[in-house]
Coordinates of C-alpha atoms in Angstrom, one line a residue:
X1 CA 5.6 152.4 -83.4
X2 CA 5.3 150.2 -81.0
X3 CA 5.9 146.3 -81.7
X4 CA 3.3 143.8 -80.5
X5 CA 4.7 140.1 -80.1
X6 CA 1.6 138.2 -80.4
X7 CA 2.2 134.4 -78.3
X8 CA 0.6 131.8 -81.0
X9 CA -2.2 129.2 -78.7
X10 CA -3.7 126.9 -80.1
X11 CA -7.2 126.1 -79.4
X12 CA -8.9 123.8 -77.0
X13 CA -11.4 122.1 -79.1
X14 CA -14.7 120.2 -77.2
X15 CA -14.4 116.7 -77.5
X16 CA -16.9 114.4 -79.5
X17 CA -17.7 111.7 -78.0
X18 CA -19.8 109.1 -80.0
X19 CA -21.1 105.5 -79.0
X20 CA -22.3 103.0 -81.3
X21 CA -24.0 100.5 -80.1
X22 CA -25.3 96.9 -80.9
X23 CA -24.2 96.6 -83.9
X24 CA -26.0 94.9 -87.0
X25 CA -24.7 91.5 -88.2
X26 CA -26.9 89.5 -90.1
X27 CA -29.5 91.5 -90.3
X28 CA -30.7 92.9 -93.3
X29 CA -33.7 96.5 -93.4
X30 CA -35.6 94.9 -95.7
X31 CA -36.3 91.9 -93.0
X32 CA -38.8 95.4 -91.8
X33 CA -42.6 93.9 -93.5
X34 CA -43.9 96.6 -90.6
X35 CA -43.0 99.7 -90.2
X36 CA -43.0 101.9 -87.1
X37 CA -44.6 105.1 -86.5
X38 CA -42.3 107.7 -85.9
X39 CA -42.5 110.5 -83.0
X40 CA -42.1 113.6 -83.6
X41 CA -41.8 115.9 -80.7
X42 CA -41.3 119.9 -80.7
X43 CA -38.7 121.3 -81.9
X44 CA -36.8 123.6 -79.1
X45 CA -36.4 127.0 -78.6
X46 CA -32.8 127.7 -80.0
X47 CA -33.2 125.6 -83.1
X48 CA -32.6 127.5 -86.3
X49 CA -34.6 127.9 -89.5
X50 CA -31.7 127.3 -91.8
X51 CA -30.6 124.4 -93.9
X52 CA -27.4 124.8 -95.7
X53 CA -25.5 123.5 -99.0
X54 CA -23.7 120.5 -96.5
X55 CA -26.8 119.8 -94.5
X56 CA -30.6 120.6 -94.9
X57 CA -33.6 120.9 -92.7
X58 CA -36.2 118.0 -93.3
X59 CA -40.2 116.7 -92.4
X60 CA -39.2 114.0 -93.9
X61 CA -37.6 111.0 -91.5
X62 CA -37.5 108.4 -93.6
X63 CA -33.7 108.5 -95.5
X64 CA -33.1 106.9 -99.6
X65 CA -29.4 108.9 -99.3
X66 CA -26.7 109.2 -96.8
X67 CA -27.2 112.7 -97.8
X68 CA -30.9 111.8 -96.1
X69 CA -29.4 110.8 -93.3
X70 CA -27.3 113.4 -92.4
X71 CA -29.9 116.1 -92.7
X72 CA -31.6 113.9 -89.9
X73 CA -28.5 113.9 -87.8
X74 CA -29.0 117.6 -88.7
X75 CA -32.4 118.8 -88.2
X76 CA -33.1 115.8 -84.6
X77 CA -29.9 117.8 -83.2
X78 CA -31.0 121.4 -84.4
X79 CA -34.7 120.7 -82.9
X80 CA -33.2 120.2 -79.6
X81 CA -34.0 116.0 -79.5
X82 CA -32.8 114.6 -76.7
X83 CA -33.8 110.7 -78.7
X84 CA -35.2 110.5 -82.3
X85 CA -36.7 106.9 -83.2
X86 CA -36.3 106.1 -87.2
X87 CA -36.1 103.3 -89.5
X88 CA -34.0 102.4 -92.3
X89 CA -36.5 101.7 -95.3
X90 CA -36.2 98.7 -97.8
X91 CA -35.5 100.4 -100.7
X92 CA -31.9 102.3 -99.4
X93 CA -30.2 98.6 -98.7
X94 CA -26.6 100.7 -97.8
X95 CA -28.9 102.6 -94.8
X96 CA -27.6 100.4 -91.6
X97 CA -23.8 101.0 -92.7
X98 CA -23.7 104.2 -94.0
X99 CA -25.2 105.1 -90.6
X100 CA -22.6 103.5 -88.9
X101 CA -19.8 105.3 -90.9
X102 CA -21.4 108.6 -90.3
X103 CA -22.1 107.8 -86.2
X104 CA -18.9 106.6 -85.8
X105 CA -16.9 109.6 -87.3
X106 CA -16.2 112.4 -84.9
X107 CA -14.3 114.6 -88.5
X108 CA -18.1 114.4 -90.1
X109 CA -20.3 114.9 -86.4
X110 CA -18.4 118.7 -85.6
X111 CA -18.1 119.6 -88.6
X112 CA -22.3 119.2 -88.3
X113 CA -22.0 120.3 -85.3
X114 CA -20.6 123.4 -86.0
X115 CA -24.5 124.3 -87.9
X116 CA -26.7 124.0 -85.4
X117 CA -26.8 126.8 -82.6
X118 CA -24.5 127.1 -79.1
X119 CA -27.4 125.9 -77.2
X120 CA -28.6 122.7 -79.5
X121 CA -24.5 121.4 -80.1
X122 CA -24.0 118.4 -78.3
X123 CA -21.0 116.4 -76.9
X124 CA -22.1 113.7 -76.9
X125 CA -24.2 111.3 -79.7
X126 CA -24.9 107.8 -78.7
X127 CA -26.8 105.6 -82.0
X128 CA -28.6 102.4 -81.4
X129 CA -29.8 99.7 -83.5
X130 CA -32.5 97.3 -82.1
X131 CA -33.5 94.0 -83.0
X132 CA -36.7 95.5 -86.0
X133 CA -34.0 98.0 -87.2
X134 CA -34.6 100.8 -85.5
X135 CA -31.7 103.5 -85.4
X136 CA -32.2 105.5 -82.4
X137 CA -30.3 108.8 -82.2
X138 CA -29.4 109.6 -78.2
X139 CA -28.4 113.5 -77.8
X140 CA -26.0 114.9 -75.0
X141 CA -26.3 118.7 -74.3
X142 CA -23.0 121.3 -73.9
X143 CA -25.9 123.3 -72.1
X144 CA -27.9 123.2 -69.5
X145 CA -31.4 125.1 -68.7
X146 CA -30.2 127.4 -66.2
X147 CA -27.8 128.0 -67.8
X148 CA -28.7 128.4 -71.0
X149 CA -30.9 130.9 -68.9
X150 CA -28.6 133.1 -67.5
X151 CA -26.5 133.3 -70.2
X152 CA -29.4 134.5 -73.0
X153 CA -30.2 136.7 -70.0
X154 CA -27.2 138.3 -69.7
X155 CA -27.0 138.7 -73.9
X156 CA -30.2 140.9 -74.2
X157 CA -28.7 142.7 -71.9
X158 CA -25.7 143.4 -73.7
X159 CA -28.0 144.6 -76.4
X160 CA -30.0 146.9 -75.5
X161 CA -27.5 148.4 -74.2
X162 CA -25.0 148.3 -76.8
X163 CA -26.8 147.7 -80.4
X164 CA -28.7 151.0 -81.2
X165 CA -31.0 150.7 -84.3
X166 CA -29.3 153.7 -86.5
X167 CA -26.4 150.9 -86.3
X168 CA -26.1 149.3 -90.4
X169 CA -25.5 145.1 -89.7
X170 CA -21.3 145.7 -89.4
X171 CA -21.9 148.3 -86.6
X172 CA -23.8 146.1 -85.3
X173 CA -21.4 143.3 -85.2
X174 CA -18.9 145.1 -84.5
X175 CA -19.8 146.8 -80.7
X176 CA -20.7 143.0 -80.1
X177 CA -17.4 141.5 -81.2
X178 CA -15.6 145.1 -79.0
X179 CA -17.9 144.0 -76.0
X180 CA -16.7 140.3 -76.1
X181 CA -13.2 141.6 -76.6
X182 CA -13.1 144.0 -73.9
X183 CA -14.7 142.2 -71.6
X184 CA -13.0 139.2 -71.1
X185 CA -9.8 137.1 -72.6
X186 CA -7.7 134.0 -74.0
X187 CA -7.4 131.3 -71.5
X188 CA -3.7 130.7 -70.9
X189 CA -4.0 128.0 -67.9
X190 CA -6.8 126.1 -70.5
X191 CA -4.2 126.5 -73.1
X192 CA -1.5 125.4 -71.3
X193 CA -2.1 122.6 -68.8
X194 CA -5.5 121.4 -70.3
X195 CA -7.3 122.3 -67.1
X196 CA -8.3 126.4 -65.3
X197 CA -11.0 127.2 -63.0
X198 CA -13.1 129.4 -65.3
X199 CA -15.7 127.7 -68.1
X200 CA -13.7 129.0 -71.0
X201 CA -14.4 126.5 -73.4
X202 CA -18.1 127.8 -73.5
X203 CA -19.9 130.9 -73.9
X204 CA -20.9 130.5 -69.6
X205 CA -16.9 132.1 -69.4
X206 CA -16.1 134.8 -71.3
X207 CA -19.6 136.5 -70.8
X208 CA -19.5 136.2 -67.0
X209 CA -16.1 134.9 -65.2
X210 CA -13.7 137.3 -68.4
X211 CA -11.8 134.0 -69.8
X212 CA -12.9 132.3 -73.1
X213 CA -10.9 130.0 -75.7
X214 CA -11.9 129.8 -79.4
X215 CA -14.8 127.7 -78.1
X216 CA -15.9 129.6 -75.4
X217 CA -15.3 133.2 -77.8
X218 CA -17.3 131.5 -80.8
X219 CA -19.9 130.4 -79.0
X220 CA -20.4 133.4 -77.3
X221 CA -20.6 135.1 -80.1
X222 CA -22.6 132.7 -82.3
X223 CA -25.3 133.5 -79.3
X224 CA -25.5 136.5 -80.0
X225 CA -25.7 136.3 -83.7
X226 CA -28.6 134.2 -83.1
X227 CA -30.0 137.2 -81.1
X228 CA -30.1 139.5 -83.3
X229 CA -30.9 137.4 -86.2
X230 CA -27.9 136.8 -88.4
X231 CA -27.1 133.7 -89.9
X232 CA -24.7 132.5 -88.7
X233 CA -22.5 129.2 -88.3
X234 CA -18.8 128.4 -86.7
X235 CA -16.4 127.0 -88.6
X236 CA -13.7 124.4 -87.1
X237 CA -10.2 123.0 -88.7
X238 CA -9.6 119.4 -86.7
X239 CA -6.1 118.0 -85.6
X240 CA -6.3 116.0 -88.3
X241 CA -6.7 118.4 -90.9
X242 CA -4.0 120.6 -89.1
X243 CA -0.1 119.1 -88.7
X244 CA 1.5 120.5 -87.1
X245 CA -2.0 121.4 -84.7
X246 CA -3.0 118.9 -81.5
X247 CA -6.2 120.8 -80.7
X248 CA -7.5 122.6 -84.1
X249 CA -9.3 125.8 -84.0
X250 CA -12.9 127.1 -84.3
X251 CA -14.4 130.6 -85.7
X252 CA -17.5 132.6 -86.1
X253 CA -18.3 132.6 -90.1
X254 CA -21.6 135.2 -90.1
X255 CA -24.1 136.2 -93.6
X256 CA -24.2 140.4 -94.0
X257 CA -25.7 141.5 -97.2
X258 CA -25.7 137.9 -99.0
X259 CA -22.1 137.7 -98.4
X260 CA -20.6 134.9 -95.9
X261 CA -17.7 136.3 -93.7
X262 CA -15.6 135.0 -91.8
X263 CA -15.4 136.2 -87.4
X264 CA -12.8 135.3 -85.5
X265 CA -12.3 136.6 -81.9
X266 CA -9.9 134.3 -81.0
X267 CA -7.0 135.9 -83.1
X268 CA -8.5 139.6 -82.4
X269 CA -7.7 139.1 -78.6
X270 CA -4.2 138.0 -78.9
X271 CA -1.7 137.4 -76.3
X272 CA 0.8 139.5 -75.7
X273 CA 4.6 139.4 -74.6
X274 CA 4.1 142.3 -73.0
X275 CA 1.3 141.1 -70.8
X276 CA -1.2 144.2 -72.0
X277 CA -4.7 144.0 -73.7
X278 CA -5.2 144.7 -77.4
X279 CA -8.0 144.6 -79.6
X280 CA -7.7 144.0 -82.8
X281 CA -9.8 143.5 -86.4
X282 CA -7.6 142.1 -88.6
X283 CA -10.0 139.0 -88.8
X284 CA -13.2 141.0 -88.7
X285 CA -15.7 139.7 -91.2
X286 CA -13.0 139.4 -93.8
X287 CA -13.4 137.4 -97.2
X288 CA -11.7 133.7 -97.0
X289 CA -8.6 135.1 -98.7
X290 CA -8.3 138.4 -97.4
X291 CA -8.3 135.5 -93.8
X292 CA -5.7 133.8 -95.5
X293 CA -4.2 136.9 -96.3
X294 CA -4.1 138.2 -92.3
X295 CA -2.0 134.6 -91.6
X296 CA 1.2 135.1 -93.8
X297 CA 3.8 137.0 -91.2
X298 CA 6.6 135.9 -89.5
X299 CA 4.8 132.8 -88.1
X300 CA 2.4 131.6 -90.7
X301 CA -0.6 130.5 -88.7
X302 CA -2.2 127.5 -90.9
X303 CA -5.3 127.2 -88.0
X304 CA -7.6 128.7 -90.4
X305 CA -7.4 126.2 -92.7
X306 CA -10.1 124.4 -93.2
X307 CA -12.4 122.6 -95.0
X308 CA -14.2 123.0 -97.8
X309 CA -16.1 119.9 -98.1
X310 CA -17.7 120.6 -94.7
X311 CA -18.3 124.8 -95.4
X312 CA -19.5 124.5 -99.2
X313 CA -21.0 128.1 -99.2
X314 CA -17.4 129.6 -98.8
X315 CA -16.4 127.4 -102.2
X316 CA -17.9 130.2 -104.3

């Protein structure tokens, strides 16, 4: 039997830029005398209707706790709002401190971003506090409108041609998993040089150019899963959470038959020493226990050592 040497690859994670403008000095939120009117826009077509143990969708945009702030952030991003203004009530005395800490914590925002549809994921988020104590979120999204349309139409076409009505859930996900891997490969150039001519860090790369990093694989799989009405999120390990890695890793998680399972196309599409293409199912819809078991071998893989405080569904 031919032995395949799989080359370990680091993953290029999208770097989030968080800007906090006009930090509060002497202003205290309780000095607000007139509560400003909240302007709620319609959510876009890519918003999800799912709440999670870590963050929940909310219709109440007056925060009274740190969790309320997280929920407002999640809902704003999930709805595809480019900007949203709310305020801290006098009863929540730590509100401004809490939003300052959250807005300045790229770890929290990276994980928070993994709960929304890829088309509503952001690259930059700016938090501004004005003299009245109003808080304004300005969100800069990764995918442009024309690209989202291109991807969406192509994904619809692939589902129509490959997913059959008599397939069970595992078969539906497997046929898409295999399609993506059979039609794309890891972008080694971006991995080695941190630069590439391909948009491999987005869903566009594997779908139209045939090259992906872990971001591209994961975003594209998430878009397919959402199209097929599977509740799904992304899971990330960031550089600070993996001692040996400078770039981190990201993969999919999906709810199948009321069980959350892992799905990692990056490691199922390995770069091998013999330059041949391989399709594995080692990381296809596996439990956390099976995921960690698969990481054991001649070289122990640490990329899946995710922080469960951000992905509480996997604490069960």
